[in-house]
Tab-separated table of C-alpha atoms and ligand atoms in Angstrom:
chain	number	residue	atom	x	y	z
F	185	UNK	CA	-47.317	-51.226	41.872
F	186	UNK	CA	-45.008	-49.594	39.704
F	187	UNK	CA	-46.174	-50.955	36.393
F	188	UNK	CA	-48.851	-48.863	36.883
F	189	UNK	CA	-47.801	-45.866	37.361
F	190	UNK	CA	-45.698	-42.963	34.880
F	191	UNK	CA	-42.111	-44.058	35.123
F	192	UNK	CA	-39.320	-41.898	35.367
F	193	UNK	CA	-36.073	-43.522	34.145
F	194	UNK	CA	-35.147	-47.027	32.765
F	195	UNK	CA	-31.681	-48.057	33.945
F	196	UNK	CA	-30.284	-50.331	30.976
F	197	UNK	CA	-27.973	-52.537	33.007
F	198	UNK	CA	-27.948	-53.694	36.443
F	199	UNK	CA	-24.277	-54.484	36.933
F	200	UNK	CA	-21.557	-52.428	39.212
F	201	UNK	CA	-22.953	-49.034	38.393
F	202	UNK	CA	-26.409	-49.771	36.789
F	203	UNK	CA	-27.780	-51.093	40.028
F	204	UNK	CA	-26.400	-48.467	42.520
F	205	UNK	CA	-27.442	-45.887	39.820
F	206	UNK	CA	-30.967	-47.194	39.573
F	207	UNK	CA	-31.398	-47.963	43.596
F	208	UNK	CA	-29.931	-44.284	44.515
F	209	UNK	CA	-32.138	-42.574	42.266
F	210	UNK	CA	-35.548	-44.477	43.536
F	211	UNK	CA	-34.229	-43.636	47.030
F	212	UNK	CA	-35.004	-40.093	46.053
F	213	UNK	CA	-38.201	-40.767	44.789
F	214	UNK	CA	-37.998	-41.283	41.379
F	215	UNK	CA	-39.744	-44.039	39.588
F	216	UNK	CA	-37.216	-46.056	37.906
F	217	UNK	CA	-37.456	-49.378	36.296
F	218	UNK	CA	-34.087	-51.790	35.939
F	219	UNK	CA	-33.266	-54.090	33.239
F	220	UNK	CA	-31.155	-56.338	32.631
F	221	UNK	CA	-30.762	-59.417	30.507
F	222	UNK	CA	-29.532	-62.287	33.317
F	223	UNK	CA	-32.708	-63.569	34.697
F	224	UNK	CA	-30.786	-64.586	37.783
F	225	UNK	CA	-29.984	-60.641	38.461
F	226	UNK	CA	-33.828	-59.357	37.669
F	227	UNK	CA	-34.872	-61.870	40.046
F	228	UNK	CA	-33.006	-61.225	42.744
F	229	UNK	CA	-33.305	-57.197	42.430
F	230	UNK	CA	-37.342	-57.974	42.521
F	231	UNK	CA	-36.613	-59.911	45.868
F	232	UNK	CA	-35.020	-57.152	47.076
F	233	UNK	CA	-31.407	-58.445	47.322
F	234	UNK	CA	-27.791	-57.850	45.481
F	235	UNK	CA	-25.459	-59.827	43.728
F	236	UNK	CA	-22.840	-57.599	43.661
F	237	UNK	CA	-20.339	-56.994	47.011
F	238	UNK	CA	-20.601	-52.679	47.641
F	239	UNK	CA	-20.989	-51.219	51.327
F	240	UNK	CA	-24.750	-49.624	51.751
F	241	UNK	CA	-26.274	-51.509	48.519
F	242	UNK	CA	-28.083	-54.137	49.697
F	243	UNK	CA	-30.257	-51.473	51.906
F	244	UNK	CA	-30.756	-49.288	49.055
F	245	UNK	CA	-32.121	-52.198	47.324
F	246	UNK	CA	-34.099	-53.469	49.728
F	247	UNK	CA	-35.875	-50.054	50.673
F	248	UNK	CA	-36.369	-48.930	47.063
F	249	UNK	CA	-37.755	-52.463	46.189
F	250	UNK	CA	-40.221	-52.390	49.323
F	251	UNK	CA	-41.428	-48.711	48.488
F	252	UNK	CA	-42.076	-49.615	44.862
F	253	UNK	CA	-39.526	-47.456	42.987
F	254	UNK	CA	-37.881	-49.443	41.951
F	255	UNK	CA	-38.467	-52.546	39.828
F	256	UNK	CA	-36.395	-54.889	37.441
F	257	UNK	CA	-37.557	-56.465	34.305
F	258	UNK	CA	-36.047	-58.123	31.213
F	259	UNK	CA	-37.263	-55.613	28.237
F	260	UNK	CA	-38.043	-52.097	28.927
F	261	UNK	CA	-41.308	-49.839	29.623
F	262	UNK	CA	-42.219	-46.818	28.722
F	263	UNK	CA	-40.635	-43.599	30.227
F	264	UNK	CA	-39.520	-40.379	30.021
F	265	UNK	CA	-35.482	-41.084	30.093
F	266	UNK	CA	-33.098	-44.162	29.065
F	267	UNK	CA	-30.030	-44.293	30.536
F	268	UNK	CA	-27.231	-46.769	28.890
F	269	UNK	CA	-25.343	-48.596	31.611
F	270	UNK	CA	-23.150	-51.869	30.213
F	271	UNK	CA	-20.066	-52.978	29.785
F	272	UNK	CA	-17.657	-52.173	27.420
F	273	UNK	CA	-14.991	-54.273	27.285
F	274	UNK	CA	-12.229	-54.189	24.538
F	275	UNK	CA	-12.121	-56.704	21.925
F	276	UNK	CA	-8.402	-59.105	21.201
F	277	UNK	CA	-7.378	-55.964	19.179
F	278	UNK	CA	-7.645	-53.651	22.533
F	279	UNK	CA	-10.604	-52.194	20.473
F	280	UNK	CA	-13.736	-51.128	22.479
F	281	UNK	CA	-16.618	-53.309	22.071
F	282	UNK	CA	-19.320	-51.023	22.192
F	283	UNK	CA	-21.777	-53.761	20.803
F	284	UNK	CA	-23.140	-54.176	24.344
F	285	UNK	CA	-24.262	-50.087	24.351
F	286	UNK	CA	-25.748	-50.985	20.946
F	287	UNK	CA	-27.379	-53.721	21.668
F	288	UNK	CA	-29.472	-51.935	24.812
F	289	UNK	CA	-29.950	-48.566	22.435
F	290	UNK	CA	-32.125	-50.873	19.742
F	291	UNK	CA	-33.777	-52.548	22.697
F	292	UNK	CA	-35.058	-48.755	23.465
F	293	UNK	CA	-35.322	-47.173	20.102
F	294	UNK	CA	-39.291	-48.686	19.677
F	295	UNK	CA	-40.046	-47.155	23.390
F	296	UNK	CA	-38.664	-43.704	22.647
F	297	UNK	CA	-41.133	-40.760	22.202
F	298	UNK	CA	-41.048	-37.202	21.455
F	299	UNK	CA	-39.463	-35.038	24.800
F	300	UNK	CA	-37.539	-38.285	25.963
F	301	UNK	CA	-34.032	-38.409	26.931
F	302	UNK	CA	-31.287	-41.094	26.230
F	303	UNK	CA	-28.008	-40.967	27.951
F	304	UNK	CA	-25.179	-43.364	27.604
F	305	UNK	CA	-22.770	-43.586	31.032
F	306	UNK	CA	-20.851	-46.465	29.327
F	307	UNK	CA	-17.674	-45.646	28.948
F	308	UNK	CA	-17.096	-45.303	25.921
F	309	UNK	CA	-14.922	-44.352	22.840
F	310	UNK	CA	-14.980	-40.455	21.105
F	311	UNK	CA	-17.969	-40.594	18.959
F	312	UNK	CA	-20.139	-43.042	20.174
F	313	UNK	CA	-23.027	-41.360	21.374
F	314	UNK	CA	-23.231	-39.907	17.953
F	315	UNK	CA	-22.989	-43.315	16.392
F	316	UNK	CA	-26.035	-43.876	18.589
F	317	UNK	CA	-27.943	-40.947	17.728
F	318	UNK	CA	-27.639	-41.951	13.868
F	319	UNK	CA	-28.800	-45.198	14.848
F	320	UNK	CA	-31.767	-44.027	16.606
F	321	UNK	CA	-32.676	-41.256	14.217
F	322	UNK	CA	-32.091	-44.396	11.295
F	323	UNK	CA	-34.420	-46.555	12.614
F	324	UNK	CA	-37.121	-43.654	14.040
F	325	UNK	CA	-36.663	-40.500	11.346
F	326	UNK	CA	-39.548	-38.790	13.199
F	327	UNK	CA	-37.829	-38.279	16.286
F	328	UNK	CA	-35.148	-35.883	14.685
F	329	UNK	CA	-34.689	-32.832	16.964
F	330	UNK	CA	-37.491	-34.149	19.201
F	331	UNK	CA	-35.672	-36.392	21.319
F	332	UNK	CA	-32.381	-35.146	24.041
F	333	UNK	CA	-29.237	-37.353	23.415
F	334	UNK	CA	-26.404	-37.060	26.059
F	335	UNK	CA	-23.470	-38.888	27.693
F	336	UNK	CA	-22.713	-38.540	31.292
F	337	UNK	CA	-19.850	-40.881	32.187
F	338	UNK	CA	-20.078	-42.474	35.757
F	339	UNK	CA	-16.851	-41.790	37.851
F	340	UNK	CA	-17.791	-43.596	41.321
F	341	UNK	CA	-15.055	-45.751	42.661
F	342	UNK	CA	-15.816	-48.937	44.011
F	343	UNK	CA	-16.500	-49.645	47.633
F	344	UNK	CA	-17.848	-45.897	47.953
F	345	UNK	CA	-20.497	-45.979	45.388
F	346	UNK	CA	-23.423	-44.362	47.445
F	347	UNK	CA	-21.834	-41.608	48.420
F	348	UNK	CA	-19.925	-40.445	45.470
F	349	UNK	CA	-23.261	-41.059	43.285
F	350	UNK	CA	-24.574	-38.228	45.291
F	351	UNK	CA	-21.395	-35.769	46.192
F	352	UNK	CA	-19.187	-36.475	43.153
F	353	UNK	CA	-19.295	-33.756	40.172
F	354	UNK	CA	-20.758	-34.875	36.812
F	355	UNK	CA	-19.856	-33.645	32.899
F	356	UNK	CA	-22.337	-33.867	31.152
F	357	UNK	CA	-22.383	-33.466	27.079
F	358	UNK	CA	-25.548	-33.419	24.841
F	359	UNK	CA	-25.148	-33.960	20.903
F	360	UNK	CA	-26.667	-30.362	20.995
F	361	UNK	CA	-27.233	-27.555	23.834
F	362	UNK	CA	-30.524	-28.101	24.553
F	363	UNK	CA	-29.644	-32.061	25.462
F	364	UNK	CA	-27.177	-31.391	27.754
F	365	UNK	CA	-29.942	-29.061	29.477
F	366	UNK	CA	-32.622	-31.389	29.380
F	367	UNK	CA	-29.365	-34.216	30.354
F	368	UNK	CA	-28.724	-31.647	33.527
F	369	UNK	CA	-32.137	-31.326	34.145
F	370	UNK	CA	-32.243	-34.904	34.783
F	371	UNK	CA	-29.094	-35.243	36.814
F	372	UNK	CA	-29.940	-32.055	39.296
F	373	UNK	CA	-32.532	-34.320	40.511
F	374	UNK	CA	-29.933	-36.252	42.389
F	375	UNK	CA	-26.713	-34.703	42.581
F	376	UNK	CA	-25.069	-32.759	45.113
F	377	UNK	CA	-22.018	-32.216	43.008
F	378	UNK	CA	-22.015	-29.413	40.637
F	379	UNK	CA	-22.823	-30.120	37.221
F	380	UNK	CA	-20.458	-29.311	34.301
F	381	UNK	CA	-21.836	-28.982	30.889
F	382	UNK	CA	-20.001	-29.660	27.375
F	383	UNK	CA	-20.270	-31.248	24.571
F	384	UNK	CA	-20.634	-35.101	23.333
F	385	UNK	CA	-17.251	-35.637	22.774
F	386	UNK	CA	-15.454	-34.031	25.336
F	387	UNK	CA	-17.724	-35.869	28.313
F	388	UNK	CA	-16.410	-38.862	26.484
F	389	UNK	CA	-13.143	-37.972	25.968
F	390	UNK	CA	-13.153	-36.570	29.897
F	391	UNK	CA	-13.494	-39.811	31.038
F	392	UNK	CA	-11.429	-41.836	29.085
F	393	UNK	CA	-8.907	-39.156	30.233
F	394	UNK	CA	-9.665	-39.363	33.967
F	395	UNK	CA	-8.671	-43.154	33.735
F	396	UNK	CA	-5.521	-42.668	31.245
F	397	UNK	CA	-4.252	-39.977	33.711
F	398	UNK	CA	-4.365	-41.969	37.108
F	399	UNK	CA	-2.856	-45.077	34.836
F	400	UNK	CA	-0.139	-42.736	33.497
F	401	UNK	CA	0.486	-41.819	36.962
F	402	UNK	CA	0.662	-45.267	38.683
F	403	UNK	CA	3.258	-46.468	35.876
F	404	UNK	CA	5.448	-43.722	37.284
F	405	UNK	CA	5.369	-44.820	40.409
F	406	UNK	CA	5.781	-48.638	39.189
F	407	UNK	CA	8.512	-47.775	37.364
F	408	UNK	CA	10.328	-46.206	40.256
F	409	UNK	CA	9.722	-49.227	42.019
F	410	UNK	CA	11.605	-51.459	39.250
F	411	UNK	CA	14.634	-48.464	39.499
F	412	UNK	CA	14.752	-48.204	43.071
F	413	UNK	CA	15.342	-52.028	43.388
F	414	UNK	CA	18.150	-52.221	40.886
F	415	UNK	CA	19.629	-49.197	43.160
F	416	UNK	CA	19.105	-50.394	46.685
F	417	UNK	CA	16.684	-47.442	47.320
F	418	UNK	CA	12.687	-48.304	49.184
F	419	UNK	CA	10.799	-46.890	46.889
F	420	UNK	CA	8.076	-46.493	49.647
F	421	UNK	CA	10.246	-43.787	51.359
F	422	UNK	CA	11.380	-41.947	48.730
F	423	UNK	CA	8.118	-41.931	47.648
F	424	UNK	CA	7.295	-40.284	50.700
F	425	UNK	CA	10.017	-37.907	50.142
F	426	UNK	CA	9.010	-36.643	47.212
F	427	UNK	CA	5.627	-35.897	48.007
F	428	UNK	CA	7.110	-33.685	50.527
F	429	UNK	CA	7.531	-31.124	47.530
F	430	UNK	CA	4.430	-28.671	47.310
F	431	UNK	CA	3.703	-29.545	43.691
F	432	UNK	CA	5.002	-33.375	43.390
F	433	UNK	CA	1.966	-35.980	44.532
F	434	UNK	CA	3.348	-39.445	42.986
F	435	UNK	CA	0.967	-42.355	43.406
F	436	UNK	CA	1.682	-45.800	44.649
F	437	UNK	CA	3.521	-48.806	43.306
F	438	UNK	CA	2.024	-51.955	43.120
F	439	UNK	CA	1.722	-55.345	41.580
F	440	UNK	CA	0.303	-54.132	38.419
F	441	UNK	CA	-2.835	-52.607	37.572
F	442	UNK	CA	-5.982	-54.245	37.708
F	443	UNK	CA	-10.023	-53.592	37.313
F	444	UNK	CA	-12.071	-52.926	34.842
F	445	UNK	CA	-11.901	-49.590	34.375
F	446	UNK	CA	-8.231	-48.256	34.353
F	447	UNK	CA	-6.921	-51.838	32.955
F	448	UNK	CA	-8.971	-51.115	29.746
F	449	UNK	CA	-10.020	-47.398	29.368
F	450	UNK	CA	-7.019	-46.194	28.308
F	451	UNK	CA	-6.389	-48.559	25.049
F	452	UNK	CA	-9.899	-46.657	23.787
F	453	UNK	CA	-7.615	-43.951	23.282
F	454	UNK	CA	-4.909	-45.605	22.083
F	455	UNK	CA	-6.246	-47.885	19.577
F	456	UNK	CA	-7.962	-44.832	18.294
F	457	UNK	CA	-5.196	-42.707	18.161
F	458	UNK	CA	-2.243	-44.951	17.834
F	459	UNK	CA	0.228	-42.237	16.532
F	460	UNK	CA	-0.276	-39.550	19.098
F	461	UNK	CA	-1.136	-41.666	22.403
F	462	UNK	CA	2.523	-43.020	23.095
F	463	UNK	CA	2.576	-42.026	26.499
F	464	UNK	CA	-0.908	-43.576	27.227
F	465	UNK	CA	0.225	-46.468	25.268
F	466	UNK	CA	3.903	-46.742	27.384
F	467	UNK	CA	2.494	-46.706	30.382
F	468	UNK	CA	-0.620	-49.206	29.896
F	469	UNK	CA	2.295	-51.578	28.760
F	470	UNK	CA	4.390	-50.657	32.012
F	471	UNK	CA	1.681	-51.596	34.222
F	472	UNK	CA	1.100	-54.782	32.473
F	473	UNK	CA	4.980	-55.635	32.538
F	474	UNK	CA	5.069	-54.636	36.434
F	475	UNK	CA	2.739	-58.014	36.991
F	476	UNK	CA	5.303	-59.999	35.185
F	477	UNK	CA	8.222	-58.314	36.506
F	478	UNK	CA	7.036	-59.514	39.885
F	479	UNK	CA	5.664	-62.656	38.933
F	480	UNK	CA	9.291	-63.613	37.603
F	481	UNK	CA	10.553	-62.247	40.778
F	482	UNK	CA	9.084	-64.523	42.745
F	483	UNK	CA	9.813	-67.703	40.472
F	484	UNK	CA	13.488	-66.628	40.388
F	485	UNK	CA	14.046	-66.543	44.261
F	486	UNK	CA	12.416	-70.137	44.388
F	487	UNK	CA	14.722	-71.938	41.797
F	488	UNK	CA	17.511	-70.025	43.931
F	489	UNK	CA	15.576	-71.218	46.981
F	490	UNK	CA	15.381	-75.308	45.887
F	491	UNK	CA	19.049	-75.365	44.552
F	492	UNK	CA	20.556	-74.453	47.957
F	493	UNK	CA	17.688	-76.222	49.881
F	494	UNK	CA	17.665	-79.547	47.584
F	495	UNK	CA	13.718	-78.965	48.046
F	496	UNK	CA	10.640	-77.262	46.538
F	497	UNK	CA	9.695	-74.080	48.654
F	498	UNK	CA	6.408	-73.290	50.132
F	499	UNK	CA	5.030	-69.626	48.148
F	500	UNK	CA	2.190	-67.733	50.010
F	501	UNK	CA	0.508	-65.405	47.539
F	502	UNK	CA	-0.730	-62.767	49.558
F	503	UNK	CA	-3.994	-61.496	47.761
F	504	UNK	CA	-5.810	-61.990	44.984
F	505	UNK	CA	-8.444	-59.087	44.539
F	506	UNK	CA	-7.601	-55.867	42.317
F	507	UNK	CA	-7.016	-53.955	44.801
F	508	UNK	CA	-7.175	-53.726	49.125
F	509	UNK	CA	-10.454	-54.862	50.640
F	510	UNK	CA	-12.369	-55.299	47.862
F	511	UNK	CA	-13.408	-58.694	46.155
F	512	UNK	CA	-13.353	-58.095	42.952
F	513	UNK	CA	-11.241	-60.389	41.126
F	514	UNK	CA	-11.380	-59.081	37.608
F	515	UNK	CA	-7.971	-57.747	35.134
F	516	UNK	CA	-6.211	-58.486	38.932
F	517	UNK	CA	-3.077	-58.560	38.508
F	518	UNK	CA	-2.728	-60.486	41.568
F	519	UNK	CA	-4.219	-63.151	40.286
F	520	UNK	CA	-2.513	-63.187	36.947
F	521	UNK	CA	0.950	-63.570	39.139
F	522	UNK	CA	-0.774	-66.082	41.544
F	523	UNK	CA	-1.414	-68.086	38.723
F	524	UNK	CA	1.769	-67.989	36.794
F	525	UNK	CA	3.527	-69.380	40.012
F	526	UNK	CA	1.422	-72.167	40.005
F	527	UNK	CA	2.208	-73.187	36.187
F	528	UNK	CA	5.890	-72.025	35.947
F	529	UNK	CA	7.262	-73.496	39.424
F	530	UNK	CA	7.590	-76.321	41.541
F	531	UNK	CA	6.667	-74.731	44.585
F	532	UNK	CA	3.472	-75.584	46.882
F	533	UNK	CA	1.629	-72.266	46.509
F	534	UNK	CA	-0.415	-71.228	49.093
F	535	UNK	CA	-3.070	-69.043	47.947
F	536	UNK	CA	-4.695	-66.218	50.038
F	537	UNK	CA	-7.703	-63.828	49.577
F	538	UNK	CA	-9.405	-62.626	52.938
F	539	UNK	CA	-12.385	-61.205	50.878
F	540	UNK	CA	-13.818	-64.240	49.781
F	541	UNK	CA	-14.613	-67.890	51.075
F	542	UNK	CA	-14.400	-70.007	48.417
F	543	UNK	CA	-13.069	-69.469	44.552
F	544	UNK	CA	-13.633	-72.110	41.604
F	545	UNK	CA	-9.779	-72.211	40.192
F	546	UNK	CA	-8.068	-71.430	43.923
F	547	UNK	CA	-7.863	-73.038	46.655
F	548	UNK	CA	-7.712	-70.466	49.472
F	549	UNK	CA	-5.739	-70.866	52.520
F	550	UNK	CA	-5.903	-68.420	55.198
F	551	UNK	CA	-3.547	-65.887	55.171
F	552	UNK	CA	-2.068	-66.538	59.061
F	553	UNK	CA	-1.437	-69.917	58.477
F	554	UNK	CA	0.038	-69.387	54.998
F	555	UNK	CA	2.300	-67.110	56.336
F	556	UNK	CA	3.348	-69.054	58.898
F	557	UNK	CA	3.399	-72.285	56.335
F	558	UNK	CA	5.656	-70.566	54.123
F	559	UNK	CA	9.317	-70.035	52.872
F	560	UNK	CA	8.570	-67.340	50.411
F	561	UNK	CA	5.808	-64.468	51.071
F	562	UNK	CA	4.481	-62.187	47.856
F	563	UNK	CA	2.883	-59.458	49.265
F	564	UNK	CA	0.470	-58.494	46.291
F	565	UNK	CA	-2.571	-56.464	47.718
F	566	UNK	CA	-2.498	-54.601	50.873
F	567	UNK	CA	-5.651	-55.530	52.176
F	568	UNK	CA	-6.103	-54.370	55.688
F	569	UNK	CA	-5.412	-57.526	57.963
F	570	UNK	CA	-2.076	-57.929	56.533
F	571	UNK	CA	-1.024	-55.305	58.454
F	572	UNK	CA	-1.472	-57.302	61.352
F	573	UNK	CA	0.732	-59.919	60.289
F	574	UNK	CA	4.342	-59.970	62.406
F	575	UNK	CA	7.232	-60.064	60.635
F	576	UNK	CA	9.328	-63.259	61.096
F	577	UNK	CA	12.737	-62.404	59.543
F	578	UNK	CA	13.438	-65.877	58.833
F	579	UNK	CA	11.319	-66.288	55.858
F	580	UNK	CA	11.846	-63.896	52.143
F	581	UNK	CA	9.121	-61.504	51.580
F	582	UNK	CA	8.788	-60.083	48.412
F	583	UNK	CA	6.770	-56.898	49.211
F	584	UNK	CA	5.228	-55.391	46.018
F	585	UNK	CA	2.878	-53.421	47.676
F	586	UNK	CA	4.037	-51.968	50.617
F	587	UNK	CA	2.976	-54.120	53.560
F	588	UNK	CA	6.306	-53.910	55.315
F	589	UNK	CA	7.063	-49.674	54.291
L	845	LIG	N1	-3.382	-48.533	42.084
L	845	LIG	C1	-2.013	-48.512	42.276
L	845	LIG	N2	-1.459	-47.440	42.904
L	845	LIG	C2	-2.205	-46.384	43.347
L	845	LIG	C3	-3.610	-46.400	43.131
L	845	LIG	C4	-4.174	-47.497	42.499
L	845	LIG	O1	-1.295	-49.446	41.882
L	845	LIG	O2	-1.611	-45.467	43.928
L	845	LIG	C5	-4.007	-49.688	41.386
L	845	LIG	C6	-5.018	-50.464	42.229
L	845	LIG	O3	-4.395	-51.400	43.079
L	845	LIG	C7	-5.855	-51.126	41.150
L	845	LIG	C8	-5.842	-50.089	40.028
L	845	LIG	O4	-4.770	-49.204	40.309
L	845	LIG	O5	-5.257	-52.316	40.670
L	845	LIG	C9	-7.125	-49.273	39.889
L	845	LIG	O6	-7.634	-48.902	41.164
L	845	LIG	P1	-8.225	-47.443	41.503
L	845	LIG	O7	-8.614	-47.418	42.927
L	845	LIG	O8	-7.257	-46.404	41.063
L	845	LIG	O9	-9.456	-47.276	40.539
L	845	LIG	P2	-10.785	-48.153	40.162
L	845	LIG	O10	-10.454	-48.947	38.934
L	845	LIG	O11	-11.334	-48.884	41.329
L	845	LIG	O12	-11.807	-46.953	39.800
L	845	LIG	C10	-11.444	-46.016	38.794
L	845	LIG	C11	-11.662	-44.592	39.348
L	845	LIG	N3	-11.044	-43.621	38.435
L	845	LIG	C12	-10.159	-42.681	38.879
L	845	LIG	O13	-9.788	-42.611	40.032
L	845	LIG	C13	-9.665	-41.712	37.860
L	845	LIG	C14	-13.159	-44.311	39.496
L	845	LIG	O14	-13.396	-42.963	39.887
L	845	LIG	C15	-13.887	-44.608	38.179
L	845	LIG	O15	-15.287	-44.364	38.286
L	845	LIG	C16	-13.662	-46.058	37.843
L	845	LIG	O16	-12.249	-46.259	37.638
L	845	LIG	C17	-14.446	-46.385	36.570
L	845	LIG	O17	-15.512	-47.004	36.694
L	845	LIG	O18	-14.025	-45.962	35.475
């Protein structure tokens, strides 16, 4: 077993990335060992299984469990690398909250040993791998200059974890040269995607800046959106257009931006830099106000709706995930306008999400017979069966995310 044996890596974390991190790496033979502090998850990684929806995990899981590479624990074991892989959420300020990344770097610091390496793939704010360094070096002075210290941000996008683990490219910054060797070392193990070397706080500022961009760039195309109906234009078509141009490539609109990555990475910049981020800042708060913009949008057309009808309309809310075909419910926007239907009209609101059976606060209706139930339709995510949906010209749709383009 395992426990046994010399272990190679301890994944700190076992959530979205930690898991499919830890499970890749034992499927190429590595010896890693997975912790995390929910019983429920360390429990059912030992058995083999997932708690967390993402195609090709559960086999990963299962294999790596069955070959003994990979085991799950509650505290951590000895090993030759620590990898940091929790949340960071932001606090009520929009401040990170880095005190899960600190909390798992003191639960290593009495394991470390001369020639390990640490790397944080938190996201995180500029800085904070230093702040963990002097927190390490603090509590264990004899490790100074004897232990690598790097950050390697994760960039895999949900729903194709496996393979972008293995093909995607990887920046990788050590608090000094030789840790971002040792940090490369590691990685080249693994990945088929060329690895880019740097320093601490560019890989952290790189990622925070991968997120800010693709949010900067979906706010432009929400805000067309909001133009193009005040001016009788589809913004799906000229959207189209323009991206006929050689050097224009405008995103999407949609209901708002949701997730847990692009929903929150970009205020670590802001609430850092408040003076200089404006753009970052303007466009985080035009995402936000695209959810409300369409949320009032639908509770407008159904007090128009029961003053010429004399009666309360029926609302389908198409979709409540993040995004299409996922089931992932967190920062959605979707839900956020589902919900404010529910408190701010009369309307019977037929909820849909295809992606999942049952949900504690909904209750889920599905999506053919809501559509064919109802007097209003808010397209919010285009999840794939939509599509299938016929058109019946009798009822309003309210597309917001391009079901009818
Ligand atoms: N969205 C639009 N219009 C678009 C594209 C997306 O409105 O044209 C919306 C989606 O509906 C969703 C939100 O943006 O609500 C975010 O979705 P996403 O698919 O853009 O990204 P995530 O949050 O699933 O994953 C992102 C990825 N980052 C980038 O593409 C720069 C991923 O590579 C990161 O690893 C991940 O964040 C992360 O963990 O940080």
């Amino acid at each position: 077993m395992l426990k046994e044996e010399k272990i190679d890596a301890v994944f700190m974390g076992l959530g979205y990335i930690g898991l499919p991190t830890a499970a890749f790496t034992a499927s190429k033979g590595l010896r890693i060992w997975g912790v995390d502090i929910n019983p429920d998850v360390v429990e059912t990684v030992n058995r083999g299984e997932i708690h967390i929806v993402e195609p090709h995990l559960g086999d990963l899981v299962k294999e790596a469990v069955r070959s003994g590479h990979l085991q799950a624990s509650g505290r951590p074991q000895t090993a030759d690398a620590y990898f940091i892989v929790v949340p960071t959420p932001f606090k009520q300020n929009h401040r990170a909250d880095i005190s899960y990344v600190e909390a798992a770097t003191r639960t290593v610091i009495p394991y470390l040993k001369a020639g390990d390496l640490y790397v944080i793939e938190s996201t995180s704010p500029v800085m904070t791998t230093e702040k963990m360094a002097t927190l390490i070096f603090k509590e264990r002075p004899e490790l100074k200059d004897k232990i690598y210290i790097a950050y390697c941000p994760e960039r895999v996008l949900p729903g194709n974890v496996i393979y972008e683990l293995e093909h995607n490219d990887r920046v990788i910054g050590g608090i000094n040269p030789e840790s971002t060797r040792k940090a490369t070392e590691f990685y080249s193990r693994f990945v088929k995607g060329t690895l880019h070397p740097t320093n601490a706080r560019t890989a952290e500022m790189c990622k925070l800046t991968e997120n800010s961009s693709r949010d900067v760039q979906i706010a432009f195309a929400n805000e067309l959106s909001m133009i193009c109906d005040k001016a009788g234009i589809n913004v799906w078509e000229l959207i189209a257009l323009a991206n006929k141009h050689p050097r224009v490539h405008i995103l999407q609109p949609g209901c708002g931006v949701g997730g847990h990555c692009i929903a929150v990475d970009p205020w670590f910049i802001v609430s850092d830099y408040p003076e200089q981020a404006q753009i970052i800042k303007r466009s985080r708060e035009t995402n936000d106000y695209k959810a409300d913009w369409c949320a009032n949008r639908v509770l407008e057309i159904c007090r128009e709706l029961e003053r010429k009808n004399g009666k309360e309309p029926v609302v389908a809310c198409m979709g409540l995930a993040f995004k299409p075909d996922i089931d992932d419910l967190r920062e959605s926007p979707a839900k956020y306008i589902a919900s404010r239907i529910i408190s701010e009209s009369n309307a019977e609101v037929l909820v849909v999400e295809p992606n999942i059976s049952k949900h504690k606060t909904f209750q889920l209706t599905d999506y053919s017979e809501a559509y064919r139930k109802a007097d209003i339709v808010a397209w919010l995510v285009a999840h794939t069966p939509f599509y299938n949906i016929p058109e019946d010209r009798s009822k309003i749709e309210l597309d917001f995310c391009g079901i009818r383009k």
